[in-house]
mmCIF file of C-alpha atoms in Angstrom:
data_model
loop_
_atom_site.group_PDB
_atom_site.id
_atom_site.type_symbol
_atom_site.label_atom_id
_atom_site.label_comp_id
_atom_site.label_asym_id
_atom_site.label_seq_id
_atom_site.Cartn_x
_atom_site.Cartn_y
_atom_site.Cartn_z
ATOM 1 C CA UNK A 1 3.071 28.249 -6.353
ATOM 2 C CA UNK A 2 6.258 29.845 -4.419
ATOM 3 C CA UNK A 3 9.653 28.580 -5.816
ATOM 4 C CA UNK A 4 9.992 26.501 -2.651
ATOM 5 C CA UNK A 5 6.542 24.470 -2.749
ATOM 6 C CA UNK A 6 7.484 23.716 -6.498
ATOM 7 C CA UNK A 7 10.497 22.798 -5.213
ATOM 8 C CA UNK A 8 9.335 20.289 -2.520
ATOM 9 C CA UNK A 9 6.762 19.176 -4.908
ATOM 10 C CA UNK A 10 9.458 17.884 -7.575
ATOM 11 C CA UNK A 11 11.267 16.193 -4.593
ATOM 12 C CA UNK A 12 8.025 14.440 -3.502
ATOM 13 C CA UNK A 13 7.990 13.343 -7.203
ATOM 14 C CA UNK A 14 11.258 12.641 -7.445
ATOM 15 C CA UNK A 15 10.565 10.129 -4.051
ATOM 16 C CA UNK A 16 13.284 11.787 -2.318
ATOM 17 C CA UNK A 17 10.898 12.187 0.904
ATOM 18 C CA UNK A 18 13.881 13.348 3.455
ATOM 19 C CA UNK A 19 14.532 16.621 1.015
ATOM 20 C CA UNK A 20 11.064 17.243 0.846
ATOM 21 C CA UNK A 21 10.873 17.469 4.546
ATOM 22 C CA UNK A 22 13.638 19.455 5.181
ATOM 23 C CA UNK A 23 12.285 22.147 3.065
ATOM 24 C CA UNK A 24 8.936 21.799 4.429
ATOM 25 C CA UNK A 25 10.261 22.421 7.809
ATOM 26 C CA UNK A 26 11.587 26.096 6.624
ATOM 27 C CA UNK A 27 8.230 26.662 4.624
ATOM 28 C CA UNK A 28 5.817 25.925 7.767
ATOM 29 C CA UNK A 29 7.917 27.941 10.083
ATOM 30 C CA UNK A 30 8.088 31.099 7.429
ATOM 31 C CA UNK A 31 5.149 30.689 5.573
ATOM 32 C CA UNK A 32 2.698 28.485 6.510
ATOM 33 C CA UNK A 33 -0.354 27.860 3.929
ATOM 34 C CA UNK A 34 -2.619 25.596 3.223
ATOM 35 C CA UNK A 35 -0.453 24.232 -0.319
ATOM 36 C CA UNK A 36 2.298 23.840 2.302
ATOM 37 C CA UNK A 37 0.179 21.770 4.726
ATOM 38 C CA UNK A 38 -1.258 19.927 1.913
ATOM 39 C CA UNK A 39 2.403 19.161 0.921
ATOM 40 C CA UNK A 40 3.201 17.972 4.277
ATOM 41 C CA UNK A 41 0.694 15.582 4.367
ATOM 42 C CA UNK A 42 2.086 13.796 1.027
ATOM 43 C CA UNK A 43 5.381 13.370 2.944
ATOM 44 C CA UNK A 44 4.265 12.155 6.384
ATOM 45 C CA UNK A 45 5.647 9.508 7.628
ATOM 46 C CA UNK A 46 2.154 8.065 9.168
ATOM 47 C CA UNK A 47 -1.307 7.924 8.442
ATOM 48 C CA UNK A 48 -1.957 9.748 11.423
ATOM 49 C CA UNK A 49 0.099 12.565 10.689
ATOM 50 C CA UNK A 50 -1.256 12.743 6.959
ATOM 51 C CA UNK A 51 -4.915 13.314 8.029
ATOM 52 C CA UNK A 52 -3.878 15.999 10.598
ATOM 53 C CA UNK A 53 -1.820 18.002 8.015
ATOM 54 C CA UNK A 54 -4.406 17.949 5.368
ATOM 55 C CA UNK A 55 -7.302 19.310 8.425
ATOM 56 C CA UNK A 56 -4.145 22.028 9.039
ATOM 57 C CA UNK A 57 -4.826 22.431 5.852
ATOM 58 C CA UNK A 58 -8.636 23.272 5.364
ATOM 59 C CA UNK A 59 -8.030 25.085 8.787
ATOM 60 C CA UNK A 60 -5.916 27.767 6.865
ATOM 61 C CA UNK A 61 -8.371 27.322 4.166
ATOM 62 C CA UNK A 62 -11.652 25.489 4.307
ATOM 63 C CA UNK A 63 -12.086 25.907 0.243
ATOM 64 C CA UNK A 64 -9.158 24.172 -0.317
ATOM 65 C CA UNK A 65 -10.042 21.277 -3.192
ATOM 66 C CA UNK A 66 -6.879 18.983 -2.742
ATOM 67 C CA UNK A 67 -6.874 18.859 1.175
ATOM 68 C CA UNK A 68 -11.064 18.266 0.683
ATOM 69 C CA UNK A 69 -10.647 15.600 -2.026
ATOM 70 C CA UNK A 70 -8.037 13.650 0.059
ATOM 71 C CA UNK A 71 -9.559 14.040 3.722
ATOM 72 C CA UNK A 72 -13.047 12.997 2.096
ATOM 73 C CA UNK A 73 -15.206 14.123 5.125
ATOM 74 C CA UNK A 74 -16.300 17.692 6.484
ATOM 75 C CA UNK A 75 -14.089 20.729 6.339
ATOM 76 C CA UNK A 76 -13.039 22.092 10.429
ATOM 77 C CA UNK A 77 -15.921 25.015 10.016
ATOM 78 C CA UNK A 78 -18.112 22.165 9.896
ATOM 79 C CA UNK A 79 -16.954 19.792 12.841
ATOM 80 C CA UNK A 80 -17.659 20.758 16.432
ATOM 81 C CA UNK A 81 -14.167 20.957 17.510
ATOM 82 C CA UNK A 82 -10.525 20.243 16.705
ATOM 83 C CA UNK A 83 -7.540 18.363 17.632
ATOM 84 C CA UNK A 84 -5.265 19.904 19.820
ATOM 85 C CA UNK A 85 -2.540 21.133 17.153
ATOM 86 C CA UNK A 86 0.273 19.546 18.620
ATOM 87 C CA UNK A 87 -1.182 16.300 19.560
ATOM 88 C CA UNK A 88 1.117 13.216 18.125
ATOM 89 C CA UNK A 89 0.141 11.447 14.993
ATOM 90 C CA UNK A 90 -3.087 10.599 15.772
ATOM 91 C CA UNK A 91 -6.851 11.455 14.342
ATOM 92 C CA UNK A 92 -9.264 12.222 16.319
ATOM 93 C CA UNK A 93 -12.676 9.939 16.403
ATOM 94 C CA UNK A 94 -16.155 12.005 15.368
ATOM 95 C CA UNK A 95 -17.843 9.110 15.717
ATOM 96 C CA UNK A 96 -17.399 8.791 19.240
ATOM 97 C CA UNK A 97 -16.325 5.178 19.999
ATOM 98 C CA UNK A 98 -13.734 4.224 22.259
ATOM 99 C CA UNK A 99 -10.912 3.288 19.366
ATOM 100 C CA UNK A 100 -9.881 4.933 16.448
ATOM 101 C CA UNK A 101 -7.604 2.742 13.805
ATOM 102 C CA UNK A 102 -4.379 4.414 13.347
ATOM 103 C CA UNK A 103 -1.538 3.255 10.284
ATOM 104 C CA UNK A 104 1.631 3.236 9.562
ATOM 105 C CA UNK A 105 3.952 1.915 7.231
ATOM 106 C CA UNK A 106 3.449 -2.115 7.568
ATOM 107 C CA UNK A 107 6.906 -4.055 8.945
ATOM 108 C CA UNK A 108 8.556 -6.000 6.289
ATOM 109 C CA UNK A 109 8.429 -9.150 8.530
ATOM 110 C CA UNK A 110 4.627 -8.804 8.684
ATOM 111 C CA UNK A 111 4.074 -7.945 4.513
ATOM 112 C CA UNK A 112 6.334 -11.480 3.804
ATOM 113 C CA UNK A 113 4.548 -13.257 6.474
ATOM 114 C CA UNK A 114 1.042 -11.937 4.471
ATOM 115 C CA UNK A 115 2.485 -13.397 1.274
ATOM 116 C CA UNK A 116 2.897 -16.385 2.936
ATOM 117 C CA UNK A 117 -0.355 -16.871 3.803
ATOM 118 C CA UNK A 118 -1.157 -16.186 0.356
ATOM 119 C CA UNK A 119 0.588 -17.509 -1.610
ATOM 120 C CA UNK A 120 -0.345 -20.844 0.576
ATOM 121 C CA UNK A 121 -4.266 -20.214 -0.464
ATOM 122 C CA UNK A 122 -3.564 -19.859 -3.730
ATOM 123 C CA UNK A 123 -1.311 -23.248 -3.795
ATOM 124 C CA UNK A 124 -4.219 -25.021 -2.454
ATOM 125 C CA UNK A 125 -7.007 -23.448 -4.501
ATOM 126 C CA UNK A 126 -4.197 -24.360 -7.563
ATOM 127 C CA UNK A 127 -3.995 -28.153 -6.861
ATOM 128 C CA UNK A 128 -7.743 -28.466 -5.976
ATOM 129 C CA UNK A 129 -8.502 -26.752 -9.455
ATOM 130 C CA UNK A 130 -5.923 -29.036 -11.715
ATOM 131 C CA UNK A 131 -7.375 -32.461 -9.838
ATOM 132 C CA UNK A 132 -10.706 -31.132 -10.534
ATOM 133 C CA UNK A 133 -9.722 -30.467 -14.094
ATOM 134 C CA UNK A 134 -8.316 -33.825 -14.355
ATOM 135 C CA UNK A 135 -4.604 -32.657 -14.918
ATOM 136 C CA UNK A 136 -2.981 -35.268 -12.804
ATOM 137 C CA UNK A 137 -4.600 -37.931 -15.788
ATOM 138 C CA UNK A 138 -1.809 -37.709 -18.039
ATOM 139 C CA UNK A 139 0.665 -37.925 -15.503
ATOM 140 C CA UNK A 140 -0.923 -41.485 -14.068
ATOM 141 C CA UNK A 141 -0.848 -43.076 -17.466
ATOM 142 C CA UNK A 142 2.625 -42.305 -18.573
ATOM 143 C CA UNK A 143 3.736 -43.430 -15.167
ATOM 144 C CA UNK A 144 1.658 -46.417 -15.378
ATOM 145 C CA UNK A 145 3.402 -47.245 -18.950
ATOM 146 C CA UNK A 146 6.542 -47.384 -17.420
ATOM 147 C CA UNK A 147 7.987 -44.929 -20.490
ATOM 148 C CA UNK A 148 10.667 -42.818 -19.367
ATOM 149 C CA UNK A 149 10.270 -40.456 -21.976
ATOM 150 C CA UNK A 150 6.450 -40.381 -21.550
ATOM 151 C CA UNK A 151 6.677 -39.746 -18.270
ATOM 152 C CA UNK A 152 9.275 -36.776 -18.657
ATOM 153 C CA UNK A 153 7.050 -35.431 -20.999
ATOM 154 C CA UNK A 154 3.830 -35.753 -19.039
ATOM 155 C CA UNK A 155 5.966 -34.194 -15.843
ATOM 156 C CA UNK A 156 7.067 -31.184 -18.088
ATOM 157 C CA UNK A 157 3.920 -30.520 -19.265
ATOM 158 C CA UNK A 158 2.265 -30.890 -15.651
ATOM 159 C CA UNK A 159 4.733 -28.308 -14.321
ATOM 160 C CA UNK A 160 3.783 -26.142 -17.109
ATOM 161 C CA UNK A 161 0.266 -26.106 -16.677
ATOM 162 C CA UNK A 162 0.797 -26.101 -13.151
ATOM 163 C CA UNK A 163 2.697 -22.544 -12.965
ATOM 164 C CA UNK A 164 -0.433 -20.840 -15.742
ATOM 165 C CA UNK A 165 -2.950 -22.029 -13.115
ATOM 166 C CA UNK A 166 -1.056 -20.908 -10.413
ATOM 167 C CA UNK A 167 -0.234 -17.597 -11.824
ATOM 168 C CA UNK A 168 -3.606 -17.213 -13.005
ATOM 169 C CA UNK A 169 -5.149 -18.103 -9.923
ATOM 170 C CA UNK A 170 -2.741 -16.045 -8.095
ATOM 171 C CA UNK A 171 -3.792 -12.362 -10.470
ATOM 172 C CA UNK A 172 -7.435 -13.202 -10.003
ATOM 173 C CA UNK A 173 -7.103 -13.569 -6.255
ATOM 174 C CA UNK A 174 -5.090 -10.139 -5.486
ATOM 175 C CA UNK A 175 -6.886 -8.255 -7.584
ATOM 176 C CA UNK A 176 -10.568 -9.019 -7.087
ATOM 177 C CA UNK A 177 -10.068 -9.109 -2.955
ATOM 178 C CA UNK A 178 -7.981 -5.848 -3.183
ATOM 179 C CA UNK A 179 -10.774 -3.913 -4.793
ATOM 180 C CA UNK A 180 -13.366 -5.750 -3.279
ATOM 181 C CA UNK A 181 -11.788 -5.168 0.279
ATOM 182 C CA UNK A 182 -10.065 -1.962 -0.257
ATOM 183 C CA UNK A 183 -6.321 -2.955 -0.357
ATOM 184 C CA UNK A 184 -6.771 -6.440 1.241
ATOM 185 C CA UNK A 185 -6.147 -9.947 0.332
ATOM 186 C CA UNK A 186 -6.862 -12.779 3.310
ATOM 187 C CA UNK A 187 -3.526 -12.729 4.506
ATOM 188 C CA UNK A 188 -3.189 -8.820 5.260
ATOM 189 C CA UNK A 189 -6.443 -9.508 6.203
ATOM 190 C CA UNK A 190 -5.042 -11.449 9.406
ATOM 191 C CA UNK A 191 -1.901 -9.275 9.365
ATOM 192 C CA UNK A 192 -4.134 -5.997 9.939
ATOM 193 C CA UNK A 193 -2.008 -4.687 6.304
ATOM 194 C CA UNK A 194 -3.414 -2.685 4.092
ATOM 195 C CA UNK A 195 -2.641 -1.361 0.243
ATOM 196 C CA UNK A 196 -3.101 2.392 -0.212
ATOM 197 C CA UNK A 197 -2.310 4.660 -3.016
ATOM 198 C CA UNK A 198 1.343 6.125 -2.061
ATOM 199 C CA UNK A 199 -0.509 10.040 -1.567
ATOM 200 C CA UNK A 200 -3.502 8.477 -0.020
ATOM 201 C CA UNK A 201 -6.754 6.748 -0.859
ATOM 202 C CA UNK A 202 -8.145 3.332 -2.161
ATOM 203 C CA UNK A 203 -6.789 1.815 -4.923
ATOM 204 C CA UNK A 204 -8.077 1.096 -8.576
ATOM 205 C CA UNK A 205 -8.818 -2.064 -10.385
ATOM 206 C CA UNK A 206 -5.897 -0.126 -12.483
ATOM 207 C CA UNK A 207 -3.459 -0.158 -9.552
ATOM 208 C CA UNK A 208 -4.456 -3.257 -8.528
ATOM 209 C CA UNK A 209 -3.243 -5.034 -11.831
ATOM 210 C CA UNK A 210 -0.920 -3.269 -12.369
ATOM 211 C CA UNK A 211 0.661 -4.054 -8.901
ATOM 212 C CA UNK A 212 -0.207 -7.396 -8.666
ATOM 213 C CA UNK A 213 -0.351 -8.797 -12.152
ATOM 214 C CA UNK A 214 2.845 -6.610 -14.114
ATOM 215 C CA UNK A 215 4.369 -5.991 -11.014
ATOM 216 C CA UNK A 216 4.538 -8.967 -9.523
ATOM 217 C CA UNK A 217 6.589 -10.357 -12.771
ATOM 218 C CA UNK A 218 9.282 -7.716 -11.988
ATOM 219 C CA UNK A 219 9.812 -7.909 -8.504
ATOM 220 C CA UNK A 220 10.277 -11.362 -8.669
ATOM 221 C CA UNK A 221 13.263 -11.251 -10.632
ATOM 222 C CA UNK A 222 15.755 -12.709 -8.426
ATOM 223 C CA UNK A 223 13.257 -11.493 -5.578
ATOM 224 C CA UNK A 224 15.142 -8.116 -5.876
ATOM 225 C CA UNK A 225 11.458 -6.050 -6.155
ATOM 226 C CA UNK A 226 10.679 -7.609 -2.660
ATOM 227 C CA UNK A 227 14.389 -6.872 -0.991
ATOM 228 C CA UNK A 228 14.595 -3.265 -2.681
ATOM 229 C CA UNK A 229 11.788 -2.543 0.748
ATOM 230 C CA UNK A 230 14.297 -3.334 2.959
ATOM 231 C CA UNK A 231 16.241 -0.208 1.756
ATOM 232 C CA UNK A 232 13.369 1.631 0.769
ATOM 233 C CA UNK A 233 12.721 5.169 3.069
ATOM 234 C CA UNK A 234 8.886 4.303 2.016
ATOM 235 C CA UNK A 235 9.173 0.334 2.475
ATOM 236 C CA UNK A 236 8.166 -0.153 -1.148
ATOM 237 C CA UNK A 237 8.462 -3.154 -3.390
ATOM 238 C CA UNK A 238 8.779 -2.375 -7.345
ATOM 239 C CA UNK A 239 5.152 -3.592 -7.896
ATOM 240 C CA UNK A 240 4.244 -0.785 -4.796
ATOM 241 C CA UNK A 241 6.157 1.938 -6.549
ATOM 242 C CA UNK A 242 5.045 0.607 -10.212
ATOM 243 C CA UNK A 243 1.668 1.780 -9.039
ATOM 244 C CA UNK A 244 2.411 4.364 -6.081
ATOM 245 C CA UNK A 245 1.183 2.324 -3.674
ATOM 246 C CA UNK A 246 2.634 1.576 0.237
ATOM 247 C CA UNK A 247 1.322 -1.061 2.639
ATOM 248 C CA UNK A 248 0.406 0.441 5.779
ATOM 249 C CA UNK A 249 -0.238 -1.737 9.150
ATOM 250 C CA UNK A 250 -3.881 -0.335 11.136
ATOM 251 C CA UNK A 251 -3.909 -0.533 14.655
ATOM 252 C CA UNK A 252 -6.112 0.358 17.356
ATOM 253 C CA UNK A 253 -5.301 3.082 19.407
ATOM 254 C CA UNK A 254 -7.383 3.849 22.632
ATOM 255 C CA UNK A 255 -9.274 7.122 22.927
ATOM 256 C CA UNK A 256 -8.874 9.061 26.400
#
């Protein structure tokens, strides 16, 4: 590797994306490779332009592992043609329908208004799983009784057990839809949002609790995980960059 790929590689580590692109620019123009390419695609800014940097990529070199293990589908000496090089962030659609989905980074009005959603599901599968349980018992009876101090007691105790449902609920939710539906819970589900690993691919029942189990906790420290994405170049939360993840928003682009 040429000083200036290892170079934009620690920047890409180091998250500082804008470097990374800067020196990428100078490194296509003089010396375009297939490491280079393969670079550029872990700093695009869309989904669209990832996929065509990494076929740039195998283009310069259809060995190339990294590119092959990303793209996950036939090298360019296998397909019957290629996208016009300078076509705009989009991927072109081998299977011949009429759309193609196309992502980028999902709008931070759209992630909160999928937590929302969530966290609303999760509320109501939390109450219908304490009546069930018969938590609200206790509760009755000390109110019935009149005691003050029972009924504080019983109301501390129902908030308590309350917030381990809800929390437990909550991990079981995220993490079992996300792996079952590749990045999704309901609510993205509606929202067209989607969880990806930061340098692409599905995530792991590893990233998944770790995002949405430890990550969670720290990001809602005074909510400041959840506002760092309004300042964050990749719109990241601390849970997202806890485990390298970004939410990315797929629409539907028509093929002409």
């Amino acid at each position: 590797m040429t000083d200036r790929l290892a170079e934009i590689q620690n920047a890409l580590d180091s998250f500082q994306r804008d470097e990374a692109r800067a020196l990428l620019k100078e490194e296509l123009k003089e010396s375009p490779s297939a490491a280079a390419y393969y670079l550029a695609a872990q700093a695009a800014r869309t989904e669209g332009d990832r996929v065509r940097y990494l076929r740039k990529a195998l283009e310069l070199d259809p060995d190339y592992q990294p590119a092959i293990a990303e793209l996950g589908e036939p090298t360019p000496k296998q397909k019957p043609e290629q996208a016009p090089e300078d076509e705009p962030e989009s991927a072109p659609d081998d299977t011949g329908a009429t759309e193609a989905p196309q992502r980028w980074l999902a709008s931070i009005s759209k992630r909160w208004l999928a937590i929302i959603i969530d966290g609303f599901i999760v509320a109501i599968a939390t109450v219908l799983l304490l009546v069930a349980g018969g938590a609200l018992a206790p509760l009755d009876a000390a109110m019935a009784s009149a005691d003050q101090a029972a009924v504080s007691a019983a109301f501390s105790n129902f908030q308590s057990n309350t917030l381990t449902v809800n929390l437990l609920i909550s991990a079981i939710y995220n993490v079992v839809l996300m792996v079952g539906f590749n990045g999704q819970t309901l609510g993205k589900m509606m929202l067209r949002l989607r969880v990806v690993k930061k340098r692409g691919g599905r995530i792991t029942i590893l990233d998944a609790l770790l995002r949405n189990v430890f990550g969670y906790m720290v990001s809602q420290i005074f909510l400041l995980g959840y506002l760092w994405a309004l300042f964050d170049a990749e719109k990241q939360t601390w849970h997202d960059k806890m485990a390298g993840t970004v939410v990315v928003e797929e629409r539907r682009a028509v093929s002409v």
